XYZ file of C-alpha atoms in Angstrom:
83
model
C 267.010 -28.648 3.743
C 267.097 -25.133 4.919
C 265.549 -21.847 3.518
C 268.119 -19.929 1.523
C 269.229 -16.513 2.858
C 268.665 -15.385 -0.760
C 265.089 -16.123 -0.973
C 263.315 -12.611 -0.562
C 259.867 -13.557 -0.958
C 257.817 -14.357 1.676
C 255.714 -17.554 2.706
C 253.726 -18.031 -0.271
C 249.754 -16.497 -0.252
C 247.620 -19.352 1.394
C 245.070 -19.780 -0.860
C 248.390 -20.690 -3.701
C 249.870 -22.973 -0.995
C 246.828 -24.500 -0.888
C 246.337 -25.259 -4.720
C 249.894 -26.591 -4.626
C 249.275 -29.079 -1.897
C 246.549 -30.085 -3.946
C 247.863 -30.612 -6.648
C 250.380 -32.922 -5.242
C 248.361 -34.242 -3.321
C 246.321 -35.620 -6.578
C 249.138 -35.731 -8.726
C 252.431 -36.372 -6.531
C 255.297 -34.231 -6.906
C 255.652 -33.409 -10.753
C 258.611 -31.092 -10.364
C 261.824 -31.714 -8.739
C 263.011 -28.932 -6.290
C 267.072 -27.453 -6.475
C 269.139 -27.887 -3.657
C 273.101 -27.542 -3.770
C 274.962 -28.219 -0.595
C 276.465 -26.358 2.541
C 278.458 -28.468 4.592
C 276.812 -31.441 6.085
C 273.069 -29.455 5.017
C 271.076 -28.831 1.594
C 270.198 -25.125 1.021
C 267.093 -24.850 -1.037
C 267.484 -22.501 -4.111
C 264.221 -23.727 -6.054
C 261.073 -25.362 -5.383
C 260.299 -23.405 -1.973
C 256.146 -23.915 -2.282
C 256.869 -27.628 -3.242
C 259.078 -27.920 -0.307
C 256.414 -25.997 2.121
C 253.386 -28.253 0.399
C 255.527 -31.382 0.592
C 255.558 -30.953 4.844
C 251.840 -30.180 5.047
C 251.660 -33.331 3.231
C 253.179 -34.484 5.956
C 256.119 -36.341 2.683
C 259.220 -37.881 4.838
C 260.971 -36.871 1.102
C 261.497 -34.642 -1.227
C 262.463 -34.897 -5.051
C 265.477 -32.590 -5.507
C 268.318 -32.118 -7.837
C 272.261 -31.140 -6.833
C 273.483 -28.439 -7.597
C 277.035 -27.763 -7.532
C 276.964 -23.509 -7.707
C 279.064 -20.962 -5.660
C 277.115 -18.355 -3.379
C 276.712 -15.706 -6.437
C 275.521 -18.592 -9.135
C 272.309 -19.593 -6.258
C 271.323 -15.793 -5.450
C 270.771 -16.044 -8.919
C 269.097 -18.849 -9.009
C 266.622 -17.972 -6.262
C 266.178 -14.634 -7.499
C 265.146 -16.093 -11.433
C 263.022 -18.839 -9.547
C 261.287 -15.861 -7.888
C 261.321 -13.515 -11.248
């Protein structure tokens, strides 16, 4: 899974990331991330903090929904996720 080129937000604050890590450790992944296929890979549209928390937890997988969308829609999804 690759970071979206439309993602403008930097890394989340460390305390927020640790809260998400703790939540996912205690309760699992409650909501899916959103990706789209780009060639042979996936681009992360929504769920960047969940993705980073799962990596910190060393989870081998992250539950994702796959969207079929063009670049303009992908950019809009990323923007709205961070609004």
